[in-house]
Short mmCIF file of C-alpha atoms in Angstrom, two decimals:
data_model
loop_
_atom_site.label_atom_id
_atom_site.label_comp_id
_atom_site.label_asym_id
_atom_site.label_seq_id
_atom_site.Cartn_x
_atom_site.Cartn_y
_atom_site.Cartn_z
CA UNK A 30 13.57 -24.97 10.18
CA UNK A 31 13.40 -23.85 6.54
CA UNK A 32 15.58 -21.74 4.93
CA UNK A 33 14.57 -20.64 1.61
CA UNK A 34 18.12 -19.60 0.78
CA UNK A 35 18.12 -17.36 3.78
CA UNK A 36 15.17 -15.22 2.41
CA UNK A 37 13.08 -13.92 5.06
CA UNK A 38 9.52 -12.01 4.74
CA UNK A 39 8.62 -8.61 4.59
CA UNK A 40 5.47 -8.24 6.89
CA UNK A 41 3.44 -5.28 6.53
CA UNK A 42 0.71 -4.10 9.00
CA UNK A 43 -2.26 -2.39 6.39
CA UNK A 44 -4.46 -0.75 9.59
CA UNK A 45 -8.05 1.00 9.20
CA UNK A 46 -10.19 1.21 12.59
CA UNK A 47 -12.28 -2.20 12.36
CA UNK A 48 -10.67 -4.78 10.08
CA UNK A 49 -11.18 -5.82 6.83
CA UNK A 50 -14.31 -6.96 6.97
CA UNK A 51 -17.08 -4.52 5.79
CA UNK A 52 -18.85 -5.41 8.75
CA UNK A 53 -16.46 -6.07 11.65
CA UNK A 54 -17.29 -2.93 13.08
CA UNK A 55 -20.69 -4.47 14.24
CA UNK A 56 -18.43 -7.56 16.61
CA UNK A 57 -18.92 -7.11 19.98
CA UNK A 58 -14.85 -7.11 20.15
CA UNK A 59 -14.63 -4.22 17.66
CA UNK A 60 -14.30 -0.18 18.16
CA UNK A 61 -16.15 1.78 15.72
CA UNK A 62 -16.35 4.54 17.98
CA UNK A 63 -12.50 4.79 18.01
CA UNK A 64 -12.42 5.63 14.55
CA UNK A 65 -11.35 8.99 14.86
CA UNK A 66 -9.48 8.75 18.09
CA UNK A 67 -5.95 8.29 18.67
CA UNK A 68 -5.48 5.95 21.55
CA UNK A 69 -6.80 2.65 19.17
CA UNK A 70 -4.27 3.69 16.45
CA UNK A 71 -1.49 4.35 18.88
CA UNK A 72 -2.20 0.90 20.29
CA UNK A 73 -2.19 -1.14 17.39
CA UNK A 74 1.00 0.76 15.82
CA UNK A 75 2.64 0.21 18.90
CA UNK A 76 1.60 -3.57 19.19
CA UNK A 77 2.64 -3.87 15.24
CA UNK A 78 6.07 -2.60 16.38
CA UNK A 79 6.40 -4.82 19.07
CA UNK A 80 5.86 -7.81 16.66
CA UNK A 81 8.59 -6.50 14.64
CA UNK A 82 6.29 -5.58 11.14
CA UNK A 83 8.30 -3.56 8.46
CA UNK A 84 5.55 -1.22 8.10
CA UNK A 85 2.27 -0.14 9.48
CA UNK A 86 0.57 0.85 5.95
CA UNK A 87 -2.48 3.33 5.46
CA UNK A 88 -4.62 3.52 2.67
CA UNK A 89 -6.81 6.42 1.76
CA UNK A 90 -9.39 8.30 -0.42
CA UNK A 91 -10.87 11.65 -1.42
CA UNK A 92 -14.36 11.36 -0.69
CA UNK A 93 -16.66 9.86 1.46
CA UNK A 94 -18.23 6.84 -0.31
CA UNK A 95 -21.74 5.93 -0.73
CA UNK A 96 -22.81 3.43 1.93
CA UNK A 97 -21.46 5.00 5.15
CA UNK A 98 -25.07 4.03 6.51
CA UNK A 99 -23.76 0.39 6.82
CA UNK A 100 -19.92 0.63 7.02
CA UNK A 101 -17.40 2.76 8.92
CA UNK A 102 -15.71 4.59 5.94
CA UNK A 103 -13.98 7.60 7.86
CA UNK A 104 -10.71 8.34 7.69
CA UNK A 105 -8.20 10.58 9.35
CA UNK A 106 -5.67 12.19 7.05
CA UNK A 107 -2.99 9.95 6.96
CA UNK A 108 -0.38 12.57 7.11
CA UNK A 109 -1.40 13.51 9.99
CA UNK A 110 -1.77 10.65 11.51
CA UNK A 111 1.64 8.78 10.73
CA UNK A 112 3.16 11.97 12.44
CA UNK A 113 1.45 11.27 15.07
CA UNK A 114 2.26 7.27 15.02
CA UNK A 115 6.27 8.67 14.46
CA UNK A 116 6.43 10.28 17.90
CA UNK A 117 5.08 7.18 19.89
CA UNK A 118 7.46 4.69 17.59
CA UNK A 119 10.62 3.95 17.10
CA UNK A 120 11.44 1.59 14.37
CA UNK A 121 8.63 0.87 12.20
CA UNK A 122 8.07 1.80 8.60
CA UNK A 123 4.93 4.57 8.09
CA UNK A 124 3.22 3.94 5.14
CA UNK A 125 0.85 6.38 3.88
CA UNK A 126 -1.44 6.60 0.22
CA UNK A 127 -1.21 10.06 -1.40
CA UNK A 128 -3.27 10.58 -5.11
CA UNK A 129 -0.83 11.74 -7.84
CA UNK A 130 -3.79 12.34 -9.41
CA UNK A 131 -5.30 14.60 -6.87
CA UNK A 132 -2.22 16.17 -5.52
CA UNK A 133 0.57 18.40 -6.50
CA UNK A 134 4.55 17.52 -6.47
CA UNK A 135 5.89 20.34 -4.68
CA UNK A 136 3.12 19.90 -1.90
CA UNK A 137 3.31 15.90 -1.53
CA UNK A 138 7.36 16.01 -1.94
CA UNK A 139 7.27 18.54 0.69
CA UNK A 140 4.49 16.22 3.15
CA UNK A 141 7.00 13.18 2.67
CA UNK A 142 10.24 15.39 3.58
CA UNK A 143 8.60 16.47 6.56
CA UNK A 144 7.47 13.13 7.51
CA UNK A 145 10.80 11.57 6.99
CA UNK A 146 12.52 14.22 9.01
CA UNK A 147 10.03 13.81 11.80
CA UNK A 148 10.12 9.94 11.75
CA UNK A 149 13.76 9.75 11.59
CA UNK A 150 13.88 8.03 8.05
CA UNK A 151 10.44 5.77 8.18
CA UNK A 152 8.26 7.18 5.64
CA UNK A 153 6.92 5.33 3.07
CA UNK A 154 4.56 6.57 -0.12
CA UNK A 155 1.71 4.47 -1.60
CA UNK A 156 1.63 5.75 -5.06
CA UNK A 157 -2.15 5.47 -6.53
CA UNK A 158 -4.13 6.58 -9.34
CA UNK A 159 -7.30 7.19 -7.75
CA UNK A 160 -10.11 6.00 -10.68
CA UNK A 161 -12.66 5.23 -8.78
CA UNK A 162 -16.22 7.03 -7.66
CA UNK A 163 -16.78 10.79 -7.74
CA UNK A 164 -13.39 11.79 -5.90
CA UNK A 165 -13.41 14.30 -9.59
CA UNK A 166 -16.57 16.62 -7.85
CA UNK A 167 -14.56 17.03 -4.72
CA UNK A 168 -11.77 18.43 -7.03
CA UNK A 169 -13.94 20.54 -9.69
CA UNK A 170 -13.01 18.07 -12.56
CA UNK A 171 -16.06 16.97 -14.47
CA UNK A 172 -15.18 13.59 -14.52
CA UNK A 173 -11.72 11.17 -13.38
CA UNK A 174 -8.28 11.07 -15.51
CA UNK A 175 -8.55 8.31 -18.18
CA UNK A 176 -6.78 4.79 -16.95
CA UNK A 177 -3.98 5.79 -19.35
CA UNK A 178 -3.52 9.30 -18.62
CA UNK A 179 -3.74 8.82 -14.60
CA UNK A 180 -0.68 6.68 -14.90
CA UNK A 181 1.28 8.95 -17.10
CA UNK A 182 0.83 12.09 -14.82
CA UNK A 183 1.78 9.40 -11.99
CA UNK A 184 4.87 8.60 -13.60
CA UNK A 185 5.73 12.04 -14.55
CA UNK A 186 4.63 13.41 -10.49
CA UNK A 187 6.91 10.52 -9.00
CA UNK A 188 9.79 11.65 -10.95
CA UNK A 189 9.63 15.50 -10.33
CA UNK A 190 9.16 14.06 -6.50
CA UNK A 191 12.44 12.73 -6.75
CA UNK A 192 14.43 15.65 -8.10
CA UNK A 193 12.45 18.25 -5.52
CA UNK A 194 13.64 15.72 -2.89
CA UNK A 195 17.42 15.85 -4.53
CA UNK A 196 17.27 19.30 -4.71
CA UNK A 197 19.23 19.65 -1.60
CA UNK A 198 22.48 18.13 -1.71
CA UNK A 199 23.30 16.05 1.76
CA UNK A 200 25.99 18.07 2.05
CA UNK A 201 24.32 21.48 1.86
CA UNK A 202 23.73 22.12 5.03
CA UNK A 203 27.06 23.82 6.37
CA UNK A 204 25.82 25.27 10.18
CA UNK A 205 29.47 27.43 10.31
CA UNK A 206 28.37 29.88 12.93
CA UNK A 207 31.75 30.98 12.43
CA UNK A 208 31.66 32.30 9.40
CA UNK A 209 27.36 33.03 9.53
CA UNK A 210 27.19 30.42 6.62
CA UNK A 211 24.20 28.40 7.39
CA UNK A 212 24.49 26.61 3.72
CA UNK A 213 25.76 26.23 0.77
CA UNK A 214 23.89 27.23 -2.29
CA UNK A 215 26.04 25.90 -4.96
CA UNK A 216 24.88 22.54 -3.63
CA UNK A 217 20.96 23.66 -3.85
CA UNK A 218 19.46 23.03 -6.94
CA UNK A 219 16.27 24.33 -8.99
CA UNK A 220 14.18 21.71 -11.18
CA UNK A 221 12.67 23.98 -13.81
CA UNK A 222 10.30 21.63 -15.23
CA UNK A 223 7.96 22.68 -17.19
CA UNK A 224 5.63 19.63 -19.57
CA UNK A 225 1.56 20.23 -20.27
CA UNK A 226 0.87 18.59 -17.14
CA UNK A 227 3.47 20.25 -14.17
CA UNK A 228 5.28 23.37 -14.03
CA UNK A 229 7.39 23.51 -10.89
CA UNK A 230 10.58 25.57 -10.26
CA UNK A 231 11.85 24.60 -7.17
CA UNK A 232 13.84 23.86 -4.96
CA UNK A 233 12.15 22.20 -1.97
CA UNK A 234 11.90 24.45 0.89
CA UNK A 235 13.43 21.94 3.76
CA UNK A 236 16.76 19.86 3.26
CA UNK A 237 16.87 16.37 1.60
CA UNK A 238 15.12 13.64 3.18
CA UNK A 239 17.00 10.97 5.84
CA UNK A 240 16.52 8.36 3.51
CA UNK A 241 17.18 10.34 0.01
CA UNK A 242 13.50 8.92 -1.02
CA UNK A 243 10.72 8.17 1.25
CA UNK A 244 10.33 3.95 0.32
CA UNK A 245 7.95 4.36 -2.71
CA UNK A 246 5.22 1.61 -2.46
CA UNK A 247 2.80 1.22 -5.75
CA UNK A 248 -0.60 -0.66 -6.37
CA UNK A 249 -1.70 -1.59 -9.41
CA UNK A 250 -2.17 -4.75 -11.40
CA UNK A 251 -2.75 -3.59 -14.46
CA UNK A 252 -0.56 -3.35 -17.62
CA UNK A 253 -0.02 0.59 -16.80
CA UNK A 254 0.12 -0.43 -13.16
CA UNK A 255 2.43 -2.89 -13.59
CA UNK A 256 4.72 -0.72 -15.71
CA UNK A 257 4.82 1.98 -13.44
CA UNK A 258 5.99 -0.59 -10.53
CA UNK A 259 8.69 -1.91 -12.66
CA UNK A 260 10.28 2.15 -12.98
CA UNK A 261 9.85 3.26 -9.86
CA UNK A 262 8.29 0.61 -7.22
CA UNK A 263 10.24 -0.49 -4.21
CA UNK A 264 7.29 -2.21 -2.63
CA UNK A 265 4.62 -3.35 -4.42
CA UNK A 266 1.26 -4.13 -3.08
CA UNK A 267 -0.95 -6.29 -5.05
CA UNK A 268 -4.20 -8.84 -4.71
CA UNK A 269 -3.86 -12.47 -6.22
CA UNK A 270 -6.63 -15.14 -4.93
CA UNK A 271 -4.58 -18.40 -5.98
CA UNK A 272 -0.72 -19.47 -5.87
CA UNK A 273 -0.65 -19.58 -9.61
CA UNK A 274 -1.64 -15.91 -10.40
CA UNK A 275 0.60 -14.81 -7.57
CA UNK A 276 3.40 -16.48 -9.31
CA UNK A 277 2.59 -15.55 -12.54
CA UNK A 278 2.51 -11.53 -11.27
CA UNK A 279 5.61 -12.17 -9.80
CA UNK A 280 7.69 -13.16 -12.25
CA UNK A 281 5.99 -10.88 -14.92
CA UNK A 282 6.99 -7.60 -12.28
CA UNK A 283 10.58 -8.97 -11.79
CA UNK A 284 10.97 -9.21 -15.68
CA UNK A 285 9.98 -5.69 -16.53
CA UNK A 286 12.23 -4.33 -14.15
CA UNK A 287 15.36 -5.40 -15.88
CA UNK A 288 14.51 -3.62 -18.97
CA UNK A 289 14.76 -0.69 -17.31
CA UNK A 290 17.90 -1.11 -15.94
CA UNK A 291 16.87 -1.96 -12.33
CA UNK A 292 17.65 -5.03 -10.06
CA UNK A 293 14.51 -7.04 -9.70
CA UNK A 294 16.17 -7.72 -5.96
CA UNK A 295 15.08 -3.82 -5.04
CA UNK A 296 11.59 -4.67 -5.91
CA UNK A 297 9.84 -6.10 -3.34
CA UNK A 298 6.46 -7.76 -3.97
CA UNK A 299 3.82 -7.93 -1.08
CA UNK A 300 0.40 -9.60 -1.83
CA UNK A 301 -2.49 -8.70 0.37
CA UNK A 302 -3.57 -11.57 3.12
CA UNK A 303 -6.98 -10.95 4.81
CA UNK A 304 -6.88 -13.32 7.74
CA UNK A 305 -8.42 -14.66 10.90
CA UNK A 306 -6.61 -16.76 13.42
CA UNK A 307 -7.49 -18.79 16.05
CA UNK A 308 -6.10 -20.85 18.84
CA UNK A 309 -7.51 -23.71 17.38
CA UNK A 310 -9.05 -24.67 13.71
CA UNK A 311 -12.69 -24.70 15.70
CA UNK A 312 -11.88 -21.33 17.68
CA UNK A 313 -10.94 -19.61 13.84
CA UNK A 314 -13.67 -20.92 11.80
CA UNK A 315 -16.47 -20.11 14.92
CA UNK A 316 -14.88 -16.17 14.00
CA UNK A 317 -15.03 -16.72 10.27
CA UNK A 318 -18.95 -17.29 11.11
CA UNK A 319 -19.21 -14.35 13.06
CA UNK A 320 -18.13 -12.23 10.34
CA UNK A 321 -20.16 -13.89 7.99
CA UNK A 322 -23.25 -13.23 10.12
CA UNK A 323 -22.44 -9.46 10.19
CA UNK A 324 -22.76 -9.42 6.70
CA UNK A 325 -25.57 -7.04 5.45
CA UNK A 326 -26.71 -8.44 1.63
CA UNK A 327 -27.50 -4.72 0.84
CA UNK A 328 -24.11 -3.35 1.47
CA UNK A 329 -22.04 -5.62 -0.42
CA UNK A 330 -25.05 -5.36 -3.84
CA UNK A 331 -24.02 -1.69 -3.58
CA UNK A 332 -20.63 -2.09 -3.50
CA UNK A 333 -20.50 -4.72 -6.15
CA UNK A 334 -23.16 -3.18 -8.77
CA UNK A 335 -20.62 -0.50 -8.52
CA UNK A 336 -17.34 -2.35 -9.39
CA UNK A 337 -18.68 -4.72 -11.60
CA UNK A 338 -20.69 -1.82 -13.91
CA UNK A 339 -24.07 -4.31 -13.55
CA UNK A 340 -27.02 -3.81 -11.12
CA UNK A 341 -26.99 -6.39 -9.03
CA UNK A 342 -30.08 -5.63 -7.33
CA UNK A 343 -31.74 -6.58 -10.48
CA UNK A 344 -30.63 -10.47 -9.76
CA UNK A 345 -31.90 -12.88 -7.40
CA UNK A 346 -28.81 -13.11 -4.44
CA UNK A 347 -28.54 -17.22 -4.55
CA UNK A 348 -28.59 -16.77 -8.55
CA UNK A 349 -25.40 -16.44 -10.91
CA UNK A 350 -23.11 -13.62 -11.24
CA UNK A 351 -24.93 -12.19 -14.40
CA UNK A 352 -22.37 -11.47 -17.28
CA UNK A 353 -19.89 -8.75 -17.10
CA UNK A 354 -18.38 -6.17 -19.62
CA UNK A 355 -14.82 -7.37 -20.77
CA UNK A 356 -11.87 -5.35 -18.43
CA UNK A 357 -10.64 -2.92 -21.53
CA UNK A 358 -14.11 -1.64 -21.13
CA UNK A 359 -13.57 -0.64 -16.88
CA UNK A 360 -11.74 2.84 -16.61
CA UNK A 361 -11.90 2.74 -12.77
CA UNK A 362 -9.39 0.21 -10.86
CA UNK A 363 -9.59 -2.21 -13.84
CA UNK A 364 -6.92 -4.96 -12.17
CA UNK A 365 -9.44 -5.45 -9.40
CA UNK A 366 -12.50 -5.84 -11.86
CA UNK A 367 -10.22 -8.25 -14.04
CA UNK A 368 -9.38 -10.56 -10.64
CA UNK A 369 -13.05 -10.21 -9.59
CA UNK A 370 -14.15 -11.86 -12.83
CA UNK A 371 -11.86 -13.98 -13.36
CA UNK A 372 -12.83 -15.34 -10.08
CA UNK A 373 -16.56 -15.91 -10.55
CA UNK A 374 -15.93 -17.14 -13.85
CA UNK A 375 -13.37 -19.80 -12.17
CA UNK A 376 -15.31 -20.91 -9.63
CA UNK A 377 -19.16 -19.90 -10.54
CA UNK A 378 -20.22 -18.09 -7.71
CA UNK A 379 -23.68 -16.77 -6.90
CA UNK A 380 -24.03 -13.17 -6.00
CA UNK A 381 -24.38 -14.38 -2.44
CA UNK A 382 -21.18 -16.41 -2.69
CA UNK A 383 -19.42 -13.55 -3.76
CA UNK A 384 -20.63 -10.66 -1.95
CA UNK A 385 -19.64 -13.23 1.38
CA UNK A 386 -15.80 -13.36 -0.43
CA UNK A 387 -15.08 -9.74 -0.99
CA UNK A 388 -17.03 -8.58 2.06
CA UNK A 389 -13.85 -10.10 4.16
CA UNK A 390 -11.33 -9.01 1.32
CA UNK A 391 -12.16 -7.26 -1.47
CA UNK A 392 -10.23 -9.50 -3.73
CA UNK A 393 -7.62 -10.20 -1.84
CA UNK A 394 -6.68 -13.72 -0.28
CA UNK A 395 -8.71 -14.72 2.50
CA UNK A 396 -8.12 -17.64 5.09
CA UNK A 397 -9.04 -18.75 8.61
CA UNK A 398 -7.00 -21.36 10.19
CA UNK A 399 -4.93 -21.63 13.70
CA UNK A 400 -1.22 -19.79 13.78
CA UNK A 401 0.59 -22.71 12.54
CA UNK A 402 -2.12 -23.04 9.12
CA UNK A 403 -1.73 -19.41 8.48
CA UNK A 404 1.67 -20.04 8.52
CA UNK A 405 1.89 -22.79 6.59
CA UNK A 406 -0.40 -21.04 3.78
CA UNK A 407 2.19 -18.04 4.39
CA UNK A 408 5.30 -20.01 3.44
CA UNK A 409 3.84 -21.92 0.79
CA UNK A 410 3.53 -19.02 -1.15
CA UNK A 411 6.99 -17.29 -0.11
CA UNK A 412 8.44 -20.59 -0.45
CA UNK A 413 7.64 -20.77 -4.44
CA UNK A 414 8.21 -17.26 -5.51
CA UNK A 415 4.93 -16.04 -5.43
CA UNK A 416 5.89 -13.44 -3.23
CA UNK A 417 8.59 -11.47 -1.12
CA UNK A 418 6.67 -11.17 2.01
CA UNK A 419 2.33 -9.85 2.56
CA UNK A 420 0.63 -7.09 3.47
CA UNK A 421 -1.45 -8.62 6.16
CA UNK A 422 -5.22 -7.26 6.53
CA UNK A 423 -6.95 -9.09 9.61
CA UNK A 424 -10.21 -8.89 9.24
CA UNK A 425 -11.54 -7.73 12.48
CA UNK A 426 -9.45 -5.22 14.49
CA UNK A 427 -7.54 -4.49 16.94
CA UNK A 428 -8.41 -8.11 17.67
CA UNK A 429 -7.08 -9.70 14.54
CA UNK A 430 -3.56 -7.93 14.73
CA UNK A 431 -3.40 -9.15 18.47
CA UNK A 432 -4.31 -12.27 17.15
CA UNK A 433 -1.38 -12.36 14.43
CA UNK A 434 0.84 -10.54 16.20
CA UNK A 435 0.94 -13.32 19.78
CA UNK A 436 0.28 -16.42 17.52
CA UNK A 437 1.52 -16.29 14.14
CA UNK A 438 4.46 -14.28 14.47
CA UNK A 439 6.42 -16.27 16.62
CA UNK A 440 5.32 -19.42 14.65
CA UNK A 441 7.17 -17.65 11.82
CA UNK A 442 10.46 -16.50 13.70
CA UNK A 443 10.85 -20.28 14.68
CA UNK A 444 10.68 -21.44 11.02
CA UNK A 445 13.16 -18.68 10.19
CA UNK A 446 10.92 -16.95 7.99
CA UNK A 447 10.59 -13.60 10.20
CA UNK A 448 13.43 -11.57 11.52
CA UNK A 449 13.32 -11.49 15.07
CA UNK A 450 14.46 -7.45 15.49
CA UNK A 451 15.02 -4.23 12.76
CA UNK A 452 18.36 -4.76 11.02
CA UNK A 453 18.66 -0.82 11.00
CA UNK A 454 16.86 2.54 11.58
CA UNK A 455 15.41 3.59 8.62
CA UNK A 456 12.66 1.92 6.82
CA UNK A 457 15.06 1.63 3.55
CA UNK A 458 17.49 -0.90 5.80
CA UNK A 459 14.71 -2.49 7.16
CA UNK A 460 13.88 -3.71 4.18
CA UNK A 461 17.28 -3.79 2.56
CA UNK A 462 16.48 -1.11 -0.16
CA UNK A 463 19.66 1.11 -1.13
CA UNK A 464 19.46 5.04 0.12
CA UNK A 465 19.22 6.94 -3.86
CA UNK A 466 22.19 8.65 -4.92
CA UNK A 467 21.53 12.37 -5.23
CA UNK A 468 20.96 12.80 -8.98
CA UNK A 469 21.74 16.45 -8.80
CA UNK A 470 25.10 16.34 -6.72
CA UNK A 471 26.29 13.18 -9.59
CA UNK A 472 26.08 16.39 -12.17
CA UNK A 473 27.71 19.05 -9.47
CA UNK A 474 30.57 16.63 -9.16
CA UNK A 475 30.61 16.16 -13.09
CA UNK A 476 30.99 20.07 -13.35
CA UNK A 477 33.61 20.25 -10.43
CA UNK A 478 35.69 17.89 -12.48
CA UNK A 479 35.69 19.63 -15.30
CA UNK A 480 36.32 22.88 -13.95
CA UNK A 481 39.61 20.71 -12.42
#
């Protein structure tokens, strides 16, 4: 059994309707027409929970996309949905992607509260940028924030988050019927902030959340990205394709978190795995095939000309990967442009080569194998601290999850590398993250004592 000085992995459930695969809606196995229906969600959260996951994790956007004639792109609003998913569960983490770019503080501090409340301390926010297609035209902007600019009104949002969220004391809620005090507004605070970018008075209109913070997840490779995650990330997602780069992220993201006076320990670092399992090597590789059949050539040229700023269409598919502008050059989701290149430079793919990588995950590591291969590719990583645990993205669903969930999971809890039941009820203890100290009640004690 290995041990890896006691460290065991943070598993994290990232669910959409199909899978991963930009095509797995078209297996016979899949669901498309559950997309917008409860019941398949419900089902897989429950089954996530059952295999003990940290988190069931939802991504999201702002607009619809541009080849929903080929791919199922809808997507219910994840507030709503995680709501939903906290009534039917008990002890899993809900993960949900809200815009700081596209959103307001008050409103989003207010959406996590709720959701905390609801869930009994399980919430969990995804912190993006959003750079990426014409989300600006839904929102009346003329064109996205600037790469730099996104992350400094993301850095700014998160922290005015934090103080709305402090704004109530935990001890401000009194309930003496007695004495017809419901609570105490010495220990209920205003923010007052006002910059160029936010102007919010507060405080928040519902009491401070079970877990002080919802768990505040962050994406982003970049240099901005990856300077946001070290000030405020607890969890950070992230895409690496080899052992190497995963390492080198690693240590890079634990370093810049001790300059600011955090424990790298609190940061927890959660590559994306897109994988398919089988009962045997045959049994996998047979469904690696069947998602590679699905595949529809004029999807993925779309969706590439688009991220890589070149036409692809002009190019013959069994041809090179023509040349690409250099990453200082990308304004939208430049780490994922940068890891895209520096893939087909590394191992000189054809457009056809590549458009059959991403299609199963979009940069992200991909890998087909039975439960104890996954595992093994699962450990070597977490075993050479690449990693703290994976985001795991199977790339067919609900299949895929049942899949990881019956054969790889317990192949994981007998090499002691999966915990075997929740170590608490909050998503924080789950994942051994400290509840925040209330920065406002430090100061209300600070003015007690003097006043002593």
């Amino acid at each position: 059994m290995s041990t890896h000085r006691n460290r065991q992995m943070i598993l994290n459930f990232f669910m959409n309707s199909t899978g991963f695969h930009e095509t797995a809606w078209r297996l016979p196995s899949a669901e498309p027409e559950g997309v917008t229906q409860f019941t398949l969600y419900k089902k897989m959260a429950q089954l996530a929970e059952q295999a003990k996951f940290h988190t069931v994790f939802l991504a999201d956007g702002y607009e619809l996309g541009e080849n929903v004639k080929f791919q199922a792109l809808n997507r219910l609003e994840p507030y709503t949905l995680l709501s939903a998913l906290a009534a039917v569960t008990n002890r899993i983490g809900l993960v949900a992607t809200v815009s700081t770019s596209y959103t307001e503080p008050y409103h989003t501090a207010r959406l996590f509260a709720s959701l905390d409340h609801l869930s009994g301390g399980r919430a969990g926010w995804n912190i993006v940028t959003t750079g990426i297609g014409k989300t600006h035209l839904n929102f009346g902007r003329e064109r996205n924030f600037e790469h730099t600019a996104r992350y400094e009104r993301a850095l700014e949002f998160v922290q005015l988050a934090t103080k709305l969220w402090d704004s109530w004391e935990d001890e401000a809620l009194l309930f003496d019927k007695a004495g017809g005090i419901y609570a105490d507004v010495d220990r209920i605070h205003t923010v007052g902030h006002r910059s160029d970018i936010f102007a919010v008075e507060g405080p928040l209109n519902l009491p401070r959340p079970p877990q002080g913070y919802p768990v505040l997840a962050q994406a982003g490779s970049s240099e901005d990205g990856k300077e946001l995650a070290a000030r405020i990330g607890e969890l950070i997602y992230t895409a690496q394709q080899t052992l190497e780069d995963a390492q080198a992220f690693y240590a890079d993201v634990k370093s810049r978190v001790l300059k600011y006076g955090r424990n790298p320990d609190d940061v927890k670092i959660v590559p994306g795995f897109s994988v398919i399992v089988g009962a045997t090597e045959s049994e996998a590789k047979e469904k690696e095939a069947e998602l590679r059949e699905s595949i529809i050539p004029e999807l993925g040229l779309h969706r590439l000309s688009k991220r890589l700023k070149v036409d692809l269409f002009s190019y013959p598919l069994d041809g090179p990967v023509p040349e690409l502008p250099e990453p200082a050059a990308i304004n939208e989701n430049r780490s994922r442009f940068e890891l895209l290149k520096n893939m087909i430079e590394a191992e000189k793919l054809t457009i056809r080569q590549l458009i059959e990588r991403v299609s199963g995950g979009n940069g992200h590591r991909t890998f087909a194998g039975t439960a104890e291969q996954v595992a093994d590719e699962l450990e070597h990583w977490f075993a050479r601290e690449a990693c703290d645990g994976f985001v795991i993205r199977p790339q067919a669903l609900p299949s895929g999850l049942e899949d990881f969930a019956n054969l790889v999971i317990p192949e994981l809890q007998r090499r002691g590398l999966f915990h075997t039941d929740y170590r608490g009820t909050t998503l924080r203890e789950n994942l051994g993250l400290a509840r925040p100290a209330n920065q406002f009640a430090a100061e209300h004690q600070e003015q007690e004592g003097v006043r002593l």
